[in-house]
Tab-separated table of C-alpha atoms in Angstrom:
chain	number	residue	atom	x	y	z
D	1	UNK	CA	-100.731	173.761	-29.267
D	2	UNK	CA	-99.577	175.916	-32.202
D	3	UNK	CA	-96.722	175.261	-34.191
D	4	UNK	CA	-96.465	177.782	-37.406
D	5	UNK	CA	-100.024	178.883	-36.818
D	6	UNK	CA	-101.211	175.298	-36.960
D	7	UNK	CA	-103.308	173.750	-34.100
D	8	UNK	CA	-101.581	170.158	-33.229
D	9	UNK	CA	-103.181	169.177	-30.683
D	10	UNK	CA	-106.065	167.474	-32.103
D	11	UNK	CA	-103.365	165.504	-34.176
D	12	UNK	CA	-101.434	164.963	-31.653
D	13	UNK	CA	-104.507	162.907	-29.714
D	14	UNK	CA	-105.579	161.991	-32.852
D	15	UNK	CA	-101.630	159.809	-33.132
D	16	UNK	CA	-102.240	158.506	-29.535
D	17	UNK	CA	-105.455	156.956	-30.081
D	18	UNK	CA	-104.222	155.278	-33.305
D	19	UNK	CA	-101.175	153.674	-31.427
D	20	UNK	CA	-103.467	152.932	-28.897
D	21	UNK	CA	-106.121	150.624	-31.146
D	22	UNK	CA	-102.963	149.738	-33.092
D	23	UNK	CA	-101.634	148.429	-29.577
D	24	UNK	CA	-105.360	146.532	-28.856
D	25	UNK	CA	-105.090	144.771	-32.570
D	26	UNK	CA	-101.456	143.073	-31.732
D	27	UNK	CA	-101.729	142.205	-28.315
D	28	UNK	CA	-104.856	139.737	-28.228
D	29	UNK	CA	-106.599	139.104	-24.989
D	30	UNK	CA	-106.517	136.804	-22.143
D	31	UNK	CA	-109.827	135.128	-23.638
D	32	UNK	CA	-108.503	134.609	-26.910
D	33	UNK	CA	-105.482	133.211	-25.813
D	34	UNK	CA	-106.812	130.355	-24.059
D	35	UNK	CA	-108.934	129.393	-26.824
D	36	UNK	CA	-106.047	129.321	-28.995
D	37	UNK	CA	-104.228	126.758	-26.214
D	38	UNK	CA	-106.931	124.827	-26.611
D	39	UNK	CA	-107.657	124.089	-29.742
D	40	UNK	CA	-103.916	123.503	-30.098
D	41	UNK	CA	-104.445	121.060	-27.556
D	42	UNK	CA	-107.462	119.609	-28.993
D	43	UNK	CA	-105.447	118.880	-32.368
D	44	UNK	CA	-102.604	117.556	-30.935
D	45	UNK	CA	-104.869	114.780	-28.951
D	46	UNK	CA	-106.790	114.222	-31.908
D	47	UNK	CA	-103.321	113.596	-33.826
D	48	UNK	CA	-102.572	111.564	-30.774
D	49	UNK	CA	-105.620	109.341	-31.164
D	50	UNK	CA	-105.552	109.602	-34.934
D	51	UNK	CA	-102.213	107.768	-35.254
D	52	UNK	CA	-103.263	105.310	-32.187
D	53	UNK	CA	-105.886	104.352	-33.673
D	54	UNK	CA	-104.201	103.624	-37.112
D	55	UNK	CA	-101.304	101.551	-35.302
D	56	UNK	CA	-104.426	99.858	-33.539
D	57	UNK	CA	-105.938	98.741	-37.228
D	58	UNK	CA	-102.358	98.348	-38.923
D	59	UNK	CA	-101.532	96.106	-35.770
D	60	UNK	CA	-104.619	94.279	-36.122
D	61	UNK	CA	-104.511	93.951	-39.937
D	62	UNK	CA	-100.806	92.217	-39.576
D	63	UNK	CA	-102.178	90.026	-36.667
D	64	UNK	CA	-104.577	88.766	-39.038
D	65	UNK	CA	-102.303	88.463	-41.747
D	66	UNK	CA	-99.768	86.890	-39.555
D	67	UNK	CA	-102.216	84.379	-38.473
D	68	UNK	CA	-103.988	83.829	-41.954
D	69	UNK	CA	-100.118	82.862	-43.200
D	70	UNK	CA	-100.130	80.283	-39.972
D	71	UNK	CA	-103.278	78.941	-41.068
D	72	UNK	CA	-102.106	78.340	-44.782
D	73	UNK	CA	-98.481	76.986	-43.618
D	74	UNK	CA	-100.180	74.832	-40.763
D	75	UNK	CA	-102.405	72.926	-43.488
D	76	UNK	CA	-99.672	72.710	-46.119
D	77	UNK	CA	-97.578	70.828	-43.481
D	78	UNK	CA	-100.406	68.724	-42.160
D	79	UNK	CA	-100.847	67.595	-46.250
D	80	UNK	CA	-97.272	67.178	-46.552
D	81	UNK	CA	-97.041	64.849	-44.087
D	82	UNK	CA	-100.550	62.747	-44.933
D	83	UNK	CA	-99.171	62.558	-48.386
D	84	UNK	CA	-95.963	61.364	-47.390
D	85	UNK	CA	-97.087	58.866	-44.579
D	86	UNK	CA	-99.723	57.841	-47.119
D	87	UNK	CA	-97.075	56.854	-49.755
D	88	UNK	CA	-95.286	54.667	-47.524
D	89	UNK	CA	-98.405	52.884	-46.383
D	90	UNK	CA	-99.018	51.913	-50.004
D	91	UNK	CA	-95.511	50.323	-50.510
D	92	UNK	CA	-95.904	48.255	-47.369
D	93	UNK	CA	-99.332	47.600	-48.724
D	94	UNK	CA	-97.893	46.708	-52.146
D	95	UNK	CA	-94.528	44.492	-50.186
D	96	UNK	CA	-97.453	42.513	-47.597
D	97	UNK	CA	-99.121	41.478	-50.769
D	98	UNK	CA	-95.767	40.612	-53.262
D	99	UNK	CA	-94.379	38.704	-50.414
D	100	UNK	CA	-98.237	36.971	-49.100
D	101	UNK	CA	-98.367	35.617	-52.680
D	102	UNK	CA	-94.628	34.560	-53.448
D	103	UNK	CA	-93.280	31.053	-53.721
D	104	UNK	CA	-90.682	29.446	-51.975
D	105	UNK	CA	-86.793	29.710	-54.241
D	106	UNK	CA	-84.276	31.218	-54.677
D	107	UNK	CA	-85.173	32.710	-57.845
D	108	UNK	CA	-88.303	33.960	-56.247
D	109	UNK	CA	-85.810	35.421	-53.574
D	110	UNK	CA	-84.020	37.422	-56.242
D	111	UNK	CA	-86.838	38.975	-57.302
D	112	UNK	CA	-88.204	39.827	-54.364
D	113	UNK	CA	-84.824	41.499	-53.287
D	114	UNK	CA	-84.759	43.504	-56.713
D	115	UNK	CA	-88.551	45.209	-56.210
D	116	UNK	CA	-87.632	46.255	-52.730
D	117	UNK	CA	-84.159	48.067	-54.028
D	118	UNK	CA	-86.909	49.227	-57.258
D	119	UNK	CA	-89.280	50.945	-54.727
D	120	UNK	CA	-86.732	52.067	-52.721
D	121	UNK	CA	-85.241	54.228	-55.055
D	122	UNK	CA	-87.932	55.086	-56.776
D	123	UNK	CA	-90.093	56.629	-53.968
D	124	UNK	CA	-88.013	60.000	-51.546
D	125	UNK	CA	-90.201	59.204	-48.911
D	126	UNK	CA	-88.582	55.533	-48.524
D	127	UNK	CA	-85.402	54.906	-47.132
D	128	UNK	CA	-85.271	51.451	-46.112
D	129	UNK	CA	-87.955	48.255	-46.394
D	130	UNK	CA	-87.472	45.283	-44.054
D	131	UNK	CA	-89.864	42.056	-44.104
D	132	UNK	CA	-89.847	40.658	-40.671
D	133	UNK	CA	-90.866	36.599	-40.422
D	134	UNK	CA	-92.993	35.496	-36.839
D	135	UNK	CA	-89.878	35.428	-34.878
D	136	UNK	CA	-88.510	38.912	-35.474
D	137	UNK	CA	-85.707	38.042	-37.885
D	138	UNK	CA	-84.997	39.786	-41.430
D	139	UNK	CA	-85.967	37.629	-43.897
D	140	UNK	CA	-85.301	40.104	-46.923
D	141	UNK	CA	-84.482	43.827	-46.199
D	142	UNK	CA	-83.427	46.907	-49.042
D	143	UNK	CA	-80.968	47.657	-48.435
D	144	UNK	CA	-79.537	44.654	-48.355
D	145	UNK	CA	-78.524	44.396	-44.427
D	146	UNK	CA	-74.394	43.030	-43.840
D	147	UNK	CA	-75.220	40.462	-41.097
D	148	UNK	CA	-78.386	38.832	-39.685
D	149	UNK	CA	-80.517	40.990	-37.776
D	150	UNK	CA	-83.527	40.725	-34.979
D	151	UNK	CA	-86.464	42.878	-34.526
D	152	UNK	CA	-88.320	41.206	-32.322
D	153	UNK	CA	-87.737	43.611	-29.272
D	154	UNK	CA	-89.278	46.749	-31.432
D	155	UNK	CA	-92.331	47.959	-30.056
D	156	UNK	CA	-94.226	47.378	-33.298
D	157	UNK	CA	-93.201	43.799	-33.363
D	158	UNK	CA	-95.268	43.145	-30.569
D	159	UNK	CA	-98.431	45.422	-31.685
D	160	UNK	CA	-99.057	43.466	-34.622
D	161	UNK	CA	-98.161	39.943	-33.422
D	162	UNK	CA	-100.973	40.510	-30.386
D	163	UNK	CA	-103.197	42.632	-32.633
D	164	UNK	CA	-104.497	41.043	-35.654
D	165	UNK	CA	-107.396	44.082	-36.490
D	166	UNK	CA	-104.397	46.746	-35.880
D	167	UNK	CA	-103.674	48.556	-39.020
D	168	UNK	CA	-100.091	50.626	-39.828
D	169	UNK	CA	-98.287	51.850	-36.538
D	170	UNK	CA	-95.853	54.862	-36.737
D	171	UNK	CA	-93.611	53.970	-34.724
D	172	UNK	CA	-90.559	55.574	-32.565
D	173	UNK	CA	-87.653	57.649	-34.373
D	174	UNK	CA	-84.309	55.724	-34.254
D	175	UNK	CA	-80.820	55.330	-35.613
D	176	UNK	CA	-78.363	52.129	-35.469
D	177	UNK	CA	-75.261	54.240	-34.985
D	178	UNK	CA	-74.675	57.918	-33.481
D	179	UNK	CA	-73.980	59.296	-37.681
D	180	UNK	CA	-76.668	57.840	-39.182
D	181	UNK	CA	-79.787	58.910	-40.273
D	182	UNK	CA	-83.168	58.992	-37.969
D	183	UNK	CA	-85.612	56.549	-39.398
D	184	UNK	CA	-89.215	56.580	-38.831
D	185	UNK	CA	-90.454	53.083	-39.279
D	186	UNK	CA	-94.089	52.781	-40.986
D	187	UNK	CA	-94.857	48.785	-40.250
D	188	UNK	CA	-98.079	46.147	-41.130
D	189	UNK	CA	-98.708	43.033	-40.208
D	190	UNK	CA	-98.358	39.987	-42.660
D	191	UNK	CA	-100.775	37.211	-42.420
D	192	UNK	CA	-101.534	33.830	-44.318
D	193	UNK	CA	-104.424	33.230	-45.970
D	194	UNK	CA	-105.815	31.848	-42.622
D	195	UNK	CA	-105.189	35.278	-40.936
D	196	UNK	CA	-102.292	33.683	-38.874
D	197	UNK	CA	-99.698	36.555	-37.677
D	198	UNK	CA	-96.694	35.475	-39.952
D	199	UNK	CA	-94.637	38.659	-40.022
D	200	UNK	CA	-93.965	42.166	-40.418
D	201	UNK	CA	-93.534	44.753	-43.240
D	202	UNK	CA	-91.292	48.039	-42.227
D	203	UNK	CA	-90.972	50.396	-44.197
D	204	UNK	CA	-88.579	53.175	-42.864
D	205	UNK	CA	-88.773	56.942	-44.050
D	206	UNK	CA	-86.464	59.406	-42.745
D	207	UNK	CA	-86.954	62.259	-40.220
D	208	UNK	CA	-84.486	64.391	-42.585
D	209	UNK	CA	-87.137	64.000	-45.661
D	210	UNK	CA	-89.109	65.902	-43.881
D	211	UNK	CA	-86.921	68.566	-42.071
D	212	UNK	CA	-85.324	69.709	-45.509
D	213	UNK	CA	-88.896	70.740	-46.725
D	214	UNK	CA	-89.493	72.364	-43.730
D	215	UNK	CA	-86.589	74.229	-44.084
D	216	UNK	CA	-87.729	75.033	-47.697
D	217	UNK	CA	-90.860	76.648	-45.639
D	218	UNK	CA	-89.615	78.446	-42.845
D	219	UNK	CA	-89.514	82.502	-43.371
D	220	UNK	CA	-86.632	82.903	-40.187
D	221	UNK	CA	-83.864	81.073	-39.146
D	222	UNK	CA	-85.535	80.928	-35.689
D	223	UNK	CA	-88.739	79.682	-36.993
D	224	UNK	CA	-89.408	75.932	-35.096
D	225	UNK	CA	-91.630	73.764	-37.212
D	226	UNK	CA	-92.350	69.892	-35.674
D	227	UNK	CA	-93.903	66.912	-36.434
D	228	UNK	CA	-95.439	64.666	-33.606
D	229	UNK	CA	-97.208	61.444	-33.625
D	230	UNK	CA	-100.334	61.442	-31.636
D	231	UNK	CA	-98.676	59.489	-28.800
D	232	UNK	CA	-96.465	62.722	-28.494
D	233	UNK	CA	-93.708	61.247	-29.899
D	234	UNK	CA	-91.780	63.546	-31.787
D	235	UNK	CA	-90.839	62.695	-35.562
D	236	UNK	CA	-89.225	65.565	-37.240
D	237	UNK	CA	-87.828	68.577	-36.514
D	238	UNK	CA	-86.962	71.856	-37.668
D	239	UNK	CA	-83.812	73.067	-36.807
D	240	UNK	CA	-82.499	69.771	-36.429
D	241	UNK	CA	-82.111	68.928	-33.127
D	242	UNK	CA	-80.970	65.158	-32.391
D	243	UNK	CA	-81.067	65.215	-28.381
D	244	UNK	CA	-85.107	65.885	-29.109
D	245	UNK	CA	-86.168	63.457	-32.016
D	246	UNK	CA	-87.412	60.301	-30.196
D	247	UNK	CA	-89.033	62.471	-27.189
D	248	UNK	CA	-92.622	62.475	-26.139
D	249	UNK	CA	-94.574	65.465	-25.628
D	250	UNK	CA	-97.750	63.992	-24.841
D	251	UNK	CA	-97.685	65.140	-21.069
D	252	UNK	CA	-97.096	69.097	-22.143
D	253	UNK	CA	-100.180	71.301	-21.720
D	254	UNK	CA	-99.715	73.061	-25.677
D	255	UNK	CA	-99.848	68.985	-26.753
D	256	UNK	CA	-103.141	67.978	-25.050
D	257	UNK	CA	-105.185	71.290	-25.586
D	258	UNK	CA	-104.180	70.657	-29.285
D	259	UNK	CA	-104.695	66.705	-28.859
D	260	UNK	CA	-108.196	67.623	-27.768
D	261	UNK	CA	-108.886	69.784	-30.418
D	262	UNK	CA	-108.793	67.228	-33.327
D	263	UNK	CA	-111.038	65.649	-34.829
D	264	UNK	CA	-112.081	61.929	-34.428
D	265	UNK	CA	-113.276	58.954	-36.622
D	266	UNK	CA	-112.201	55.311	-37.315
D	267	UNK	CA	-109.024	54.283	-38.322
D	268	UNK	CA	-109.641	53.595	-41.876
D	269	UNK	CA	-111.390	57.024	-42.346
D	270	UNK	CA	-108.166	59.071	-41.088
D	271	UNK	CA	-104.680	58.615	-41.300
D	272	UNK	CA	-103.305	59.183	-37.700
D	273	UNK	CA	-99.831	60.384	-37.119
């Protein structure tokens, strides 16, 4: 083909086989395609498994963390309440040996009544002291009680007046009236010189002593913290819950597989509550 004496047509092929490589370069081919699918597909699983795996670890590391913080609140409790039972067994301790050695008077009386009301505002954990003679009845109480009083149908009564080798007894949560406070009473035998059962020592601390520091320790509002004795009885509890305090546990699977978990030794070598 001519066109002013020029011969096109070799630029004319020339054009077409430009377009046609041009067309080759943009359109890729059926081969490449696929391999592009896949590695597409082969990052987005490895994304997949990359972020599994970290909420795996991050899941794990918080699990640990979570039960690390446990750990740590579990044995601050546990001290807590050692401590605190451990306090009120050395003020009956220190009341069985005042009133063992005291002589008979009025005077004597007095000042008997005046160290009682001394330790019991002295020491938080203490809320109320009673001294018990053989027959149940009050001899001397802080505070002061407004009529005579029997205690003879307690449960502790009883332990200490058939058990001369039994140390303090924890005994069952109560209340005298449906406002007042739940008292925990902590009692010892008193003996004579001879060894002759002659009395009791109570001293009462409160469940509430130890459900406001619980509720100092608690991160939620739904968080349930308890104290039980190792009968199952329970002591304390946090949120306060009144229809509960008093209950025993001890039949509930989560109480025995714990139960069975602790450690044992004598009496004197660990303070059992």
């Amino acid at each position: 083909m001519r066109l002013n004496g020029r011969d096109l047509s070799g630029a004319v092929m020339t054009s077409g086989l430009n377009a046609s490589r041009r067309r080759s370069r943009v359109r890729p081919s059926r081969y490449t395609q696929s391999m592009v699918a896949v590695t597409v597909s082969l990052m987005v699983a490895l994304s997949a498994i990359f972020f599994a795996v970290s909420a795996y670890v991050d899941y794990q590391h918080y699990i640990a963390e979570t039960t690390t913080s446990a750990e740590n609140l579990t044995q601050a409790l546990a001290e807590h309440a050692h401590q605190s039972f451990r306090a009120v067994t050395l003020v009956a301790d220190a009341v069985s040996d005042s009133y063992s050695g005291r002589s008979d008077g009025a005077a004597t009386h007095r000042a008997f009544q005046a160290t009682l009301n001394n330790l019991t505002m002295a020491i938080p954990q203490v809320a109320a002291i009673l001294v018990l003679d053989q027959n149940g009845d009050v001899v001397v109480s802080s505070p002061p009680l407004m009529a005579p009083a029997n205690f003879a149908d307690h449960d502790y009564f009883s332990l200490h007046r058939d058990h001369a080798a039994l140390g303090p007894v924890i005994g069952r949560p109560s209340r005298d009236r449906d406002d007042g406070p739940w008292l925990i009473p902590v009692s010892e035998r008193l003996k004579a010189a001879t060894g002759d059962f002659v009395g009791v020592v109570v001293v009462c601390t409160e469940s509430a002593y130890f459900q406001e520091f619980y509720a100092a320790l608690a991160a939620d509002a739904l968080d349930v913290i308890a104290l039980h004795s190792l009968d199952g009885t329970l002591l304390a509890r946090r949120p306060v819950n009144d229809a509960l305090l008093g209950r025993n546990v001890a039949d509930s699977p989560m109480f025995r597989r714990i139960l069975s978990e602790l450690p044992r030794g004598r009496a004197e070598d660990l303070l059992m509550f």
